[in-house]
JSON list of C-alpha atoms in Angstrom, two decimals:
[
{"chain": "P", "resi": 168, "resn": "UNK", "atom": "CA", "xyz": [123.59, 125.35, 127.62]},
{"chain": "P", "resi": 169, "resn": "UNK", "atom": "CA", "xyz": [120.51, 127.69, 127.77]},
{"chain": "P", "resi": 170, "resn": "UNK", "atom": "CA", "xyz": [117.02, 127.99, 126.09]},
{"chain": "P", "resi": 171, "resn": "UNK", "atom": "CA", "xyz": [118.30, 130.64, 123.72]},
{"chain": "P", "resi": 172, "resn": "UNK", "atom": "CA", "xyz": [120.68, 128.67, 122.26]},
{"chain": "P", "resi": 173, "resn": "UNK", "atom": "CA", "xyz": [118.70, 125.07, 122.29]},
{"chain": "P", "resi": 174, "resn": "UNK", "atom": "CA", "xyz": [115.59, 126.55, 120.44]},
{"chain": "P", "resi": 175, "resn": "UNK", "atom": "CA", "xyz": [117.34, 126.86, 117.03]},
{"chain": "P", "resi": 176, "resn": "UNK", "atom": "CA", "xyz": [118.94, 123.38, 117.37]},
{"chain": "P", "resi": 177, "resn": "UNK", "atom": "CA", "xyz": [115.37, 122.08, 118.30]},
{"chain": "P", "resi": 178, "resn": "UNK", "atom": "CA", "xyz": [113.51, 123.71, 115.36]},
{"chain": "P", "resi": 179, "resn": "UNK", "atom": "CA", "xyz": [116.16, 122.57, 113.45]},
{"chain": "P", "resi": 180, "resn": "UNK", "atom": "CA", "xyz": [115.94, 119.09, 114.00]},
{"chain": "P", "resi": 181, "resn": "UNK", "atom": "CA", "xyz": [112.46, 118.84, 114.12]},
{"chain": "P", "resi": 182, "resn": "UNK", "atom": "CA", "xyz": [112.12, 119.91, 110.67]},
{"chain": "P", "resi": 183, "resn": "UNK", "atom": "CA", "xyz": [115.11, 117.23, 109.68]},
{"chain": "P", "resi": 184, "resn": "UNK", "atom": "CA", "xyz": [113.00, 114.42, 111.66]},
{"chain": "P", "resi": 185, "resn": "UNK", "atom": "CA", "xyz": [109.62, 115.37, 109.91]},
{"chain": "P", "resi": 186, "resn": "UNK", "atom": "CA", "xyz": [111.15, 116.01, 106.64]},
{"chain": "P", "resi": 187, "resn": "UNK", "atom": "CA", "xyz": [112.95, 112.55, 106.61]},
{"chain": "P", "resi": 188, "resn": "UNK", "atom": "CA", "xyz": [110.01, 110.67, 108.19]},
{"chain": "P", "resi": 189, "resn": "UNK", "atom": "CA", "xyz": [107.27, 112.14, 105.74]},
{"chain": "P", "resi": 190, "resn": "UNK", "atom": "CA", "xyz": [109.37, 111.77, 102.48]},
{"chain": "P", "resi": 191, "resn": "UNK", "atom": "CA", "xyz": [110.02, 108.19, 103.97]},
{"chain": "P", "resi": 192, "resn": "UNK", "atom": "CA", "xyz": [106.26, 107.37, 104.74]},
{"chain": "P", "resi": 193, "resn": "UNK", "atom": "CA", "xyz": [104.94, 108.46, 101.28]},
{"chain": "P", "resi": 194, "resn": "UNK", "atom": "CA", "xyz": [107.45, 106.18, 99.68]},
{"chain": "P", "resi": 195, "resn": "UNK", "atom": "CA", "xyz": [106.47, 103.29, 102.16]},
{"chain": "P", "resi": 196, "resn": "UNK", "atom": "CA", "xyz": [102.77, 103.81, 101.50]},
{"chain": "P", "resi": 197, "resn": "UNK", "atom": "CA", "xyz": [103.50, 103.83, 97.64]},
{"chain": "P", "resi": 198, "resn": "UNK", "atom": "CA", "xyz": [105.92, 100.92, 97.78]},
{"chain": "P", "resi": 199, "resn": "UNK", "atom": "CA", "xyz": [104.17, 98.51, 100.78]},
{"chain": "P", "resi": 200, "resn": "UNK", "atom": "CA", "xyz": [100.50, 99.09, 99.79]},
{"chain": "P", "resi": 201, "resn": "UNK", "atom": "CA", "xyz": [100.48, 97.34, 96.18]},
{"chain": "P", "resi": 202, "resn": "UNK", "atom": "CA", "xyz": [102.99, 94.91, 97.87]},
{"chain": "P", "resi": 203, "resn": "UNK", "atom": "CA", "xyz": [100.77, 93.92, 100.62]},
{"chain": "P", "resi": 204, "resn": "UNK", "atom": "CA", "xyz": [97.64, 93.36, 98.19]},
{"chain": "P", "resi": 205, "resn": "UNK", "atom": "CA", "xyz": [99.93, 91.36, 96.10]},
{"chain": "P", "resi": 206, "resn": "UNK", "atom": "CA", "xyz": [100.81, 89.05, 98.84]},
{"chain": "P", "resi": 207, "resn": "UNK", "atom": "CA", "xyz": [96.84, 88.82, 99.84]},
{"chain": "P", "resi": 208, "resn": "UNK", "atom": "CA", "xyz": [95.87, 88.45, 95.87]},
{"chain": "P", "resi": 209, "resn": "UNK", "atom": "CA", "xyz": [98.54, 85.38, 95.33]},
{"chain": "P", "resi": 210, "resn": "UNK", "atom": "CA", "xyz": [97.76, 83.34, 98.11]},
{"chain": "P", "resi": 211, "resn": "UNK", "atom": "CA", "xyz": [96.03, 80.22, 97.94]},
{"chain": "P", "resi": 212, "resn": "UNK", "atom": "CA", "xyz": [92.67, 80.73, 97.44]},
{"chain": "P", "resi": 213, "resn": "UNK", "atom": "CA", "xyz": [93.36, 84.46, 96.09]},
{"chain": "P", "resi": 214, "resn": "UNK", "atom": "CA", "xyz": [92.33, 86.04, 93.18]},
{"chain": "P", "resi": 215, "resn": "UNK", "atom": "CA", "xyz": [95.78, 85.96, 91.56]},
{"chain": "P", "resi": 216, "resn": "UNK", "atom": "CA", "xyz": [97.11, 82.55, 93.05]},
{"chain": "P", "resi": 217, "resn": "UNK", "atom": "CA", "xyz": [100.34, 81.91, 92.62]},
{"chain": "P", "resi": 218, "resn": "UNK", "atom": "CA", "xyz": [101.49, 79.81, 95.88]},
{"chain": "P", "resi": 219, "resn": "UNK", "atom": "CA", "xyz": [105.30, 80.15, 94.37]},
{"chain": "P", "resi": 220, "resn": "UNK", "atom": "CA", "xyz": [105.37, 83.62, 93.91]},
{"chain": "P", "resi": 221, "resn": "UNK", "atom": "CA", "xyz": [103.57, 84.22, 97.14]},
{"chain": "P", "resi": 222, "resn": "UNK", "atom": "CA", "xyz": [106.40, 82.56, 98.95]},
{"chain": "P", "resi": 223, "resn": "UNK", "atom": "CA", "xyz": [109.11, 84.62, 97.25]},
{"chain": "P", "resi": 224, "resn": "UNK", "atom": "CA", "xyz": [107.53, 87.82, 98.05]},
{"chain": "P", "resi": 225, "resn": "UNK", "atom": "CA", "xyz": [106.89, 86.62, 101.29]},
{"chain": "P", "resi": 226, "resn": "UNK", "atom": "CA", "xyz": [110.19, 85.52, 102.08]},
{"chain": "P", "resi": 227, "resn": "UNK", "atom": "CA", "xyz": [111.85, 88.68, 100.97]},
{"chain": "P", "resi": 228, "resn": "UNK", "atom": "CA", "xyz": [109.52, 90.77, 103.08]},
{"chain": "P", "resi": 229, "resn": "UNK", "atom": "CA", "xyz": [110.48, 88.84, 106.16]},
{"chain": "P", "resi": 230, "resn": "UNK", "atom": "CA", "xyz": [114.11, 89.11, 105.54]},
{"chain": "P", "resi": 231, "resn": "UNK", "atom": "CA", "xyz": [113.78, 93.03, 105.07]},
{"chain": "P", "resi": 232, "resn": "UNK", "atom": "CA", "xyz": [111.78, 92.91, 108.21]},
{"chain": "P", "resi": 233, "resn": "UNK", "atom": "CA", "xyz": [114.05, 91.01, 110.26]},
{"chain": "P", "resi": 234, "resn": "UNK", "atom": "CA", "xyz": [117.29, 92.90, 109.74]},
{"chain": "P", "resi": 235, "resn": "UNK", "atom": "CA", "xyz": [118.24, 95.84, 112.36]},
{"chain": "P", "resi": 236, "resn": "UNK", "atom": "CA", "xyz": [117.56, 99.32, 110.92]},
{"chain": "P", "resi": 237, "resn": "UNK", "atom": "CA", "xyz": [121.22, 100.42, 111.98]},
{"chain": "P", "resi": 238, "resn": "UNK", "atom": "CA", "xyz": [122.36, 97.25, 110.08]},
{"chain": "P", "resi": 239, "resn": "UNK", "atom": "CA", "xyz": [120.33, 98.06, 107.04]},
{"chain": "P", "resi": 240, "resn": "UNK", "atom": "CA", "xyz": [121.70, 101.84, 107.39]},
{"chain": "P", "resi": 241, "resn": "UNK", "atom": "CA", "xyz": [125.23, 100.54, 106.66]},
{"chain": "P", "resi": 242, "resn": "UNK", "atom": "CA", "xyz": [124.42, 97.54, 104.21]},
{"chain": "P", "resi": 243, "resn": "UNK", "atom": "CA", "xyz": [122.83, 100.26, 101.98]},
{"chain": "P", "resi": 244, "resn": "UNK", "atom": "CA", "xyz": [125.43, 102.79, 102.07]},
{"chain": "P", "resi": 245, "resn": "UNK", "atom": "CA", "xyz": [126.90, 101.91, 98.52]},
{"chain": "P", "resi": 246, "resn": "UNK", "atom": "CA", "xyz": [123.26, 102.28, 97.34]},
{"chain": "P", "resi": 247, "resn": "UNK", "atom": "CA", "xyz": [122.30, 105.42, 99.34]},
{"chain": "P", "resi": 248, "resn": "UNK", "atom": "CA", "xyz": [125.67, 106.81, 98.03]},
{"chain": "P", "resi": 249, "resn": "UNK", "atom": "CA", "xyz": [124.53, 106.09, 94.43]},
{"chain": "P", "resi": 250, "resn": "UNK", "atom": "CA", "xyz": [120.62, 107.36, 94.77]},
{"chain": "P", "resi": 251, "resn": "UNK", "atom": "CA", "xyz": [121.61, 110.79, 96.59]},
{"chain": "P", "resi": 252, "resn": "UNK", "atom": "CA", "xyz": [125.31, 111.16, 96.39]},
{"chain": "P", "resi": 253, "resn": "UNK", "atom": "CA", "xyz": [126.05, 111.20, 99.83]},
{"chain": "P", "resi": 254, "resn": "UNK", "atom": "CA", "xyz": [125.81, 108.72, 102.98]},
{"chain": "P", "resi": 255, "resn": "UNK", "atom": "CA", "xyz": [125.13, 111.54, 105.34]},
{"chain": "P", "resi": 256, "resn": "UNK", "atom": "CA", "xyz": [122.16, 113.98, 105.53]},
{"chain": "P", "resi": 257, "resn": "UNK", "atom": "CA", "xyz": [118.53, 114.02, 105.84]},
{"chain": "P", "resi": 258, "resn": "UNK", "atom": "CA", "xyz": [117.91, 113.09, 102.17]},
{"chain": "P", "resi": 259, "resn": "UNK", "atom": "CA", "xyz": [120.71, 110.46, 102.37]},
{"chain": "P", "resi": 260, "resn": "UNK", "atom": "CA", "xyz": [118.60, 108.91, 105.60]},
{"chain": "P", "resi": 261, "resn": "UNK", "atom": "CA", "xyz": [115.35, 108.58, 103.35]},
{"chain": "P", "resi": 262, "resn": "UNK", "atom": "CA", "xyz": [116.74, 105.71, 101.24]},
{"chain": "P", "resi": 263, "resn": "UNK", "atom": "CA", "xyz": [117.35, 103.29, 104.08]},
{"chain": "P", "resi": 264, "resn": "UNK", "atom": "CA", "xyz": [114.43, 104.61, 106.17]},
{"chain": "P", "resi": 265, "resn": "UNK", "atom": "CA", "xyz": [112.04, 104.05, 103.21]},
{"chain": "P", "resi": 266, "resn": "UNK", "atom": "CA", "xyz": [113.32, 100.78, 102.11]},
{"chain": "P", "resi": 267, "resn": "UNK", "atom": "CA", "xyz": [113.17, 99.75, 105.61]},
{"chain": "P", "resi": 268, "resn": "UNK", "atom": "CA", "xyz": [109.42, 100.55, 106.16]},
{"chain": "P", "resi": 269, "resn": "UNK", "atom": "CA", "xyz": [108.26, 99.24, 102.97]},
{"chain": "P", "resi": 270, "resn": "UNK", "atom": "CA", "xyz": [108.30, 95.53, 103.85]},
{"chain": "P", "resi": 271, "resn": "UNK", "atom": "CA", "xyz": [106.79, 96.85, 107.46]},
{"chain": "P", "resi": 272, "resn": "UNK", "atom": "CA", "xyz": [104.13, 98.58, 105.89]},
{"chain": "P", "resi": 273, "resn": "UNK", "atom": "CA", "xyz": [103.53, 95.68, 103.29]},
{"chain": "P", "resi": 274, "resn": "UNK", "atom": "CA", "xyz": [102.83, 93.43, 106.22]},
{"chain": "P", "resi": 275, "resn": "UNK", "atom": "CA", "xyz": [100.34, 95.42, 108.08]},
{"chain": "P", "resi": 276, "resn": "UNK", "atom": "CA", "xyz": [98.49, 96.30, 104.48]},
{"chain": "P", "resi": 277, "resn": "UNK", "atom": "CA", "xyz": [98.51, 92.42, 104.23]},
{"chain": "P", "resi": 278, "resn": "UNK", "atom": "CA", "xyz": [96.65, 92.01, 107.65]},
{"chain": "P", "resi": 279, "resn": "UNK", "atom": "CA", "xyz": [94.16, 94.61, 106.82]},
{"chain": "P", "resi": 280, "resn": "UNK", "atom": "CA", "xyz": [92.91, 93.75, 103.89]},
{"chain": "P", "resi": 281, "resn": "UNK", "atom": "CA", "xyz": [92.45, 89.80, 104.99]},
{"chain": "P", "resi": 282, "resn": "UNK", "atom": "CA", "xyz": [89.95, 91.12, 107.28]},
{"chain": "P", "resi": 283, "resn": "UNK", "atom": "CA", "xyz": [87.78, 92.50, 104.47]},
{"chain": "P", "resi": 284, "resn": "UNK", "atom": "CA", "xyz": [84.43, 90.77, 104.37]},
{"chain": "P", "resi": 285, "resn": "UNK", "atom": "CA", "xyz": [84.76, 87.79, 101.38]},
{"chain": "P", "resi": 286, "resn": "UNK", "atom": "CA", "xyz": [81.05, 87.93, 100.61]},
{"chain": "P", "resi": 287, "resn": "UNK", "atom": "CA", "xyz": [81.79, 91.68, 99.15]},
{"chain": "P", "resi": 288, "resn": "UNK", "atom": "CA", "xyz": [84.41, 89.99, 96.79]},
{"chain": "P", "resi": 289, "resn": "UNK", "atom": "CA", "xyz": [82.20, 87.38, 95.64]},
{"chain": "P", "resi": 290, "resn": "UNK", "atom": "CA", "xyz": [79.23, 89.32, 95.05]},
{"chain": "P", "resi": 291, "resn": "UNK", "atom": "CA", "xyz": [81.71, 92.14, 92.85]},
{"chain": "P", "resi": 292, "resn": "UNK", "atom": "CA", "xyz": [83.04, 88.91, 91.01]},
{"chain": "P", "resi": 293, "resn": "UNK", "atom": "CA", "xyz": [79.47, 87.45, 90.92]},
{"chain": "P", "resi": 294, "resn": "UNK", "atom": "CA", "xyz": [78.76, 91.13, 89.11]},
{"chain": "P", "resi": 295, "resn": "UNK", "atom": "CA", "xyz": [81.63, 90.57, 86.52]},
{"chain": "P", "resi": 296, "resn": "UNK", "atom": "CA", "xyz": [84.04, 92.91, 88.54]},
{"chain": "P", "resi": 297, "resn": "UNK", "atom": "CA", "xyz": [87.73, 91.64, 87.37]},
{"chain": "P", "resi": 298, "resn": "UNK", "atom": "CA", "xyz": [90.63, 91.78, 90.08]},
{"chain": "P", "resi": 299, "resn": "UNK", "atom": "CA", "xyz": [91.27, 95.34, 89.70]},
{"chain": "P", "resi": 300, "resn": "UNK", "atom": "CA", "xyz": [87.63, 96.37, 90.13]},
{"chain": "P", "resi": 301, "resn": "UNK", "atom": "CA", "xyz": [87.76, 94.14, 93.49]},
{"chain": "P", "resi": 302, "resn": "UNK", "atom": "CA", "xyz": [90.69, 96.07, 94.70]},
{"chain": "P", "resi": 303, "resn": "UNK", "atom": "CA", "xyz": [89.21, 99.63, 93.89]},
{"chain": "P", "resi": 304, "resn": "UNK", "atom": "CA", "xyz": [85.83, 99.22, 95.17]},
{"chain": "P", "resi": 305, "resn": "UNK", "atom": "CA", "xyz": [86.31, 96.34, 97.83]},
{"chain": "P", "resi": 306, "resn": "UNK", "atom": "CA", "xyz": [89.30, 95.83, 99.10]},
{"chain": "P", "resi": 307, "resn": "UNK", "atom": "CA", "xyz": [90.93, 99.17, 99.63]},
{"chain": "P", "resi": 308, "resn": "UNK", "atom": "CA", "xyz": [87.85, 101.36, 100.76]},
{"chain": "P", "resi": 309, "resn": "UNK", "atom": "CA", "xyz": [86.66, 98.37, 102.98]},
{"chain": "P", "resi": 310, "resn": "UNK", "atom": "CA", "xyz": [90.18, 98.34, 104.81]},
{"chain": "P", "resi": 311, "resn": "UNK", "atom": "CA", "xyz": [90.68, 101.86, 104.58]},
{"chain": "P", "resi": 312, "resn": "UNK", "atom": "CA", "xyz": [90.72, 102.95, 108.41]},
{"chain": "P", "resi": 313, "resn": "UNK", "atom": "CA", "xyz": [92.86, 99.62, 109.21]},
{"chain": "P", "resi": 314, "resn": "UNK", "atom": "CA", "xyz": [95.01, 101.32, 106.59]},
{"chain": "P", "resi": 315, "resn": "UNK", "atom": "CA", "xyz": [95.17, 104.38, 108.06]},
{"chain": "P", "resi": 316, "resn": "UNK", "atom": "CA", "xyz": [95.95, 102.84, 111.56]},
{"chain": "P", "resi": 317, "resn": "UNK", "atom": "CA", "xyz": [98.60, 100.91, 109.80]},
{"chain": "P", "resi": 318, "resn": "UNK", "atom": "CA", "xyz": [100.12, 104.21, 108.07]},
{"chain": "P", "resi": 319, "resn": "UNK", "atom": "CA", "xyz": [100.35, 105.77, 111.83]},
{"chain": "P", "resi": 320, "resn": "UNK", "atom": "CA", "xyz": [102.05, 102.69, 113.27]},
{"chain": "P", "resi": 321, "resn": "UNK", "atom": "CA", "xyz": [104.46, 103.39, 110.43]},
{"chain": "P", "resi": 322, "resn": "UNK", "atom": "CA", "xyz": [104.84, 106.71, 111.25]},
{"chain": "P", "resi": 323, "resn": "UNK", "atom": "CA", "xyz": [105.81, 105.80, 114.67]},
{"chain": "P", "resi": 324, "resn": "UNK", "atom": "CA", "xyz": [108.06, 103.44, 113.53]},
{"chain": "P", "resi": 325, "resn": "UNK", "atom": "CA", "xyz": [109.86, 105.59, 111.08]},
{"chain": "P", "resi": 326, "resn": "UNK", "atom": "CA", "xyz": [110.30, 108.28, 113.60]},
{"chain": "P", "resi": 327, "resn": "UNK", "atom": "CA", "xyz": [112.40, 105.59, 115.96]},
{"chain": "P", "resi": 328, "resn": "UNK", "atom": "CA", "xyz": [114.37, 104.54, 113.14]},
{"chain": "P", "resi": 329, "resn": "UNK", "atom": "CA", "xyz": [115.33, 108.14, 112.52]},
{"chain": "P", "resi": 330, "resn": "UNK", "atom": "CA", "xyz": [116.49, 108.85, 115.68]},
{"chain": "P", "resi": 331, "resn": "UNK", "atom": "CA", "xyz": [118.81, 105.98, 114.97]},
{"chain": "P", "resi": 332, "resn": "UNK", "atom": "CA", "xyz": [120.03, 107.47, 111.78]},
{"chain": "P", "resi": 333, "resn": "UNK", "atom": "CA", "xyz": [121.11, 110.13, 114.13]},
{"chain": "P", "resi": 334, "resn": "UNK", "atom": "CA", "xyz": [124.25, 108.33, 114.80]},
{"chain": "P", "resi": 335, "resn": "UNK", "atom": "CA", "xyz": [125.17, 108.21, 111.29]},
{"chain": "P", "resi": 336, "resn": "UNK", "atom": "CA", "xyz": [124.91, 112.26, 110.60]},
{"chain": "P", "resi": 337, "resn": "UNK", "atom": "CA", "xyz": [121.61, 112.08, 109.30]},
{"chain": "P", "resi": 338, "resn": "UNK", "atom": "CA", "xyz": [120.20, 114.63, 111.65]},
{"chain": "P", "resi": 339, "resn": "UNK", "atom": "CA", "xyz": [117.45, 115.14, 113.20]},
{"chain": "P", "resi": 340, "resn": "UNK", "atom": "CA", "xyz": [116.20, 115.20, 116.88]},
{"chain": "P", "resi": 341, "resn": "UNK", "atom": "CA", "xyz": [118.16, 112.08, 117.22]},
{"chain": "P", "resi": 342, "resn": "UNK", "atom": "CA", "xyz": [121.25, 113.44, 116.41]},
{"chain": "P", "resi": 343, "resn": "UNK", "atom": "CA", "xyz": [120.84, 116.20, 118.71]},
{"chain": "P", "resi": 344, "resn": "UNK", "atom": "CA", "xyz": [120.41, 113.79, 121.61]},
{"chain": "P", "resi": 345, "resn": "UNK", "atom": "CA", "xyz": [123.39, 112.13, 121.04]},
{"chain": "P", "resi": 346, "resn": "UNK", "atom": "CA", "xyz": [125.77, 114.80, 119.42]},
{"chain": "P", "resi": 347, "resn": "UNK", "atom": "CA", "xyz": [125.02, 117.21, 122.39]},
{"chain": "P", "resi": 348, "resn": "UNK", "atom": "CA", "xyz": [122.98, 114.84, 125.35]},
{"chain": "P", "resi": 349, "resn": "UNK", "atom": "CA", "xyz": [125.60, 111.77, 124.97]},
{"chain": "P", "resi": 350, "resn": "UNK", "atom": "CA", "xyz": [128.84, 113.18, 123.59]},
{"chain": "P", "resi": 351, "resn": "UNK", "atom": "CA", "xyz": [128.79, 116.83, 125.35]},
{"chain": "P", "resi": 352, "resn": "UNK", "atom": "CA", "xyz": [126.89, 115.97, 128.42]},
{"chain": "P", "resi": 353, "resn": "UNK", "atom": "CA", "xyz": [124.12, 118.14, 127.92]},
{"chain": "P", "resi": 354, "resn": "UNK", "atom": "CA", "xyz": [121.76, 116.42, 129.55]},
{"chain": "P", "resi": 355, "resn": "UNK", "atom": "CA", "xyz": [118.60, 118.97, 129.78]},
{"chain": "P", "resi": 356, "resn": "UNK", "atom": "CA", "xyz": [119.00, 119.01, 125.88]},
{"chain": "P", "resi": 357, "resn": "UNK", "atom": "CA", "xyz": [118.68, 115.54, 125.86]},
{"chain": "P", "resi": 358, "resn": "UNK", "atom": "CA", "xyz": [115.85, 115.27, 128.08]},
{"chain": "P", "resi": 359, "resn": "UNK", "atom": "CA", "xyz": [114.07, 118.24, 125.89]},
{"chain": "P", "resi": 360, "resn": "UNK", "atom": "CA", "xyz": [114.42, 116.03, 122.72]},
{"chain": "P", "resi": 361, "resn": "UNK", "atom": "CA", "xyz": [113.07, 113.14, 124.36]},
{"chain": "P", "resi": 362, "resn": "UNK", "atom": "CA", "xyz": [110.22, 115.21, 125.35]},
{"chain": "P", "resi": 363, "resn": "UNK", "atom": "CA", "xyz": [109.61, 116.40, 122.10]},
{"chain": "P", "resi": 364, "resn": "UNK", "atom": "CA", "xyz": [109.70, 113.11, 120.32]},
{"chain": "P", "resi": 365, "resn": "UNK", "atom": "CA", "xyz": [107.28, 111.79, 122.74]},
{"chain": "P", "resi": 366, "resn": "UNK", "atom": "CA", "xyz": [104.55, 115.11, 121.92]},
{"chain": "P", "resi": 367, "resn": "UNK", "atom": "CA", "xyz": [105.23, 114.58, 118.40]},
{"chain": "P", "resi": 368, "resn": "UNK", "atom": "CA", "xyz": [104.42, 111.12, 118.54]},
{"chain": "P", "resi": 369, "resn": "UNK", "atom": "CA", "xyz": [101.42, 111.48, 120.49]},
{"chain": "P", "resi": 370, "resn": "UNK", "atom": "CA", "xyz": [100.07, 114.11, 118.39]},
{"chain": "P", "resi": 371, "resn": "UNK", "atom": "CA", "xyz": [100.83, 111.70, 115.10]},
{"chain": "P", "resi": 372, "resn": "UNK", "atom": "CA", "xyz": [98.96, 108.78, 116.96]},
{"chain": "P", "resi": 373, "resn": "UNK", "atom": "CA", "xyz": [96.24, 110.69, 117.77]},
{"chain": "P", "resi": 374, "resn": "UNK", "atom": "CA", "xyz": [95.53, 112.17, 114.37]},
{"chain": "P", "resi": 375, "resn": "UNK", "atom": "CA", "xyz": [95.68, 108.81, 113.12]},
{"chain": "P", "resi": 376, "resn": "UNK", "atom": "CA", "xyz": [93.34, 107.41, 115.54]},
{"chain": "P", "resi": 377, "resn": "UNK", "atom": "CA", "xyz": [91.22, 110.46, 114.75]},
{"chain": "P", "resi": 378, "resn": "UNK", "atom": "CA", "xyz": [90.94, 109.92, 110.71]},
{"chain": "P", "resi": 379, "resn": "UNK", "atom": "CA", "xyz": [90.74, 106.01, 111.44]},
{"chain": "P", "resi": 380, "resn": "UNK", "atom": "CA", "xyz": [87.42, 106.71, 113.93]},
{"chain": "P", "resi": 381, "resn": "UNK", "atom": "CA", "xyz": [86.13, 109.06, 111.20]},
{"chain": "P", "resi": 382, "resn": "UNK", "atom": "CA", "xyz": [86.62, 106.72, 108.15]},
{"chain": "P", "resi": 383, "resn": "UNK", "atom": "CA", "xyz": [84.64, 104.04, 110.24]},
{"chain": "P", "resi": 384, "resn": "UNK", "atom": "CA", "xyz": [81.81, 106.08, 110.89]},
{"chain": "P", "resi": 385, "resn": "UNK", "atom": "CA", "xyz": [81.44, 107.43, 107.57]},
{"chain": "P", "resi": 386, "resn": "UNK", "atom": "CA", "xyz": [81.41, 103.76, 106.11]},
{"chain": "P", "resi": 387, "resn": "UNK", "atom": "CA", "xyz": [84.52, 101.91, 106.21]},
{"chain": "P", "resi": 388, "resn": "UNK", "atom": "CA", "xyz": [83.94, 98.34, 107.31]},
{"chain": "P", "resi": 389, "resn": "UNK", "atom": "CA", "xyz": [80.44, 99.40, 108.37]},
{"chain": "P", "resi": 390, "resn": "UNK", "atom": "CA", "xyz": [79.16, 95.94, 107.80]},
{"chain": "P", "resi": 391, "resn": "UNK", "atom": "CA", "xyz": [78.60, 93.33, 104.59]},
{"chain": "P", "resi": 392, "resn": "UNK", "atom": "CA", "xyz": [75.14, 94.13, 104.16]},
{"chain": "P", "resi": 393, "resn": "UNK", "atom": "CA", "xyz": [74.95, 97.85, 103.58]},
{"chain": "P", "resi": 394, "resn": "UNK", "atom": "CA", "xyz": [78.16, 97.77, 101.34]},
{"chain": "P", "resi": 395, "resn": "UNK", "atom": "CA", "xyz": [76.77, 94.79, 99.46]},
{"chain": "P", "resi": 396, "resn": "UNK", "atom": "CA", "xyz": [73.80, 96.99, 98.69]},
{"chain": "P", "resi": 397, "resn": "UNK", "atom": "CA", "xyz": [75.32, 99.92, 97.45]},
{"chain": "P", "resi": 398, "resn": "UNK", "atom": "CA", "xyz": [77.72, 97.50, 95.41]},
{"chain": "P", "resi": 399, "resn": "UNK", "atom": "CA", "xyz": [74.62, 96.43, 94.03]},
{"chain": "P", "resi": 400, "resn": "UNK", "atom": "CA", "xyz": [73.03, 99.89, 93.35]},
{"chain": "P", "resi": 401, "resn": "UNK", "atom": "CA", "xyz": [76.23, 100.48, 91.45]},
{"chain": "P", "resi": 402, "resn": "UNK", "atom": "CA", "xyz": [76.00, 97.51, 88.94]},
{"chain": "P", "resi": 403, "resn": "UNK", "atom": "CA", "xyz": [72.10, 98.53, 88.44]},
{"chain": "P", "resi": 404, "resn": "UNK", "atom": "CA", "xyz": [72.97, 101.91, 87.27]},
{"chain": "P", "resi": 405, "resn": "UNK", "atom": "CA", "xyz": [75.67, 100.85, 85.47]},
{"chain": "P", "resi": 406, "resn": "UNK", "atom": "CA", "xyz": [73.49, 98.40, 83.52]},
{"chain": "P", "resi": 407, "resn": "UNK", "atom": "CA", "xyz": [70.77, 101.26, 82.85]},
{"chain": "P", "resi": 408, "resn": "UNK", "atom": "CA", "xyz": [73.62, 103.66, 81.70]},
{"chain": "P", "resi": 409, "resn": "UNK", "atom": "CA", "xyz": [74.72, 101.02, 78.76]},
{"chain": "P", "resi": 410, "resn": "UNK", "atom": "CA", "xyz": [71.06, 100.32, 78.02]}
]
């Protein structure tokens, strides 16, 4: 197979992979962020302490994370067919990709949020802030650089999962590598696919690291004292406004 024949296949495969990973990442962030925050808030000593709920949610997350993705795809075929009307294609692949990524991202969120200085949380509470205020003003903003890094890690993992999804007809670069590189012995195409995957992952990792560093320099996790002064200033301004 020459380059003229390879090019349209690779272009379509790249688009399919980015499409699957993009939507799966969006769903994983929307579902995993509140789940990770819930794990932190309900733990012992947390703002919404509920040990039983924390253990139940944590166990569900652990079970979901421990399941190999290829098995998860097979187990979710009925659910996938109910959602998308099919078990083949890129839309169908988004379902198991997203469900597999939600608990993965939730654990990363949990780790990132736990690193936030507890003194900031206590300061907001002392100023009359409720749980939602703590989450909105302290936990998420302070953990944002780490959350960006966590999202980047999730995207990279999803690219690997999407390659496995190619084994069941999901399309994408994994499907090209298996269908042409392995089954039809098109070794050149397989190695080009591997190179494309490496480039895509490198670009995504670089972009994520750059964004995390930029946020860090602009004030994310810049230290408790400056952030605490800012919160006090906001509280003072709010009191003046009320008067």
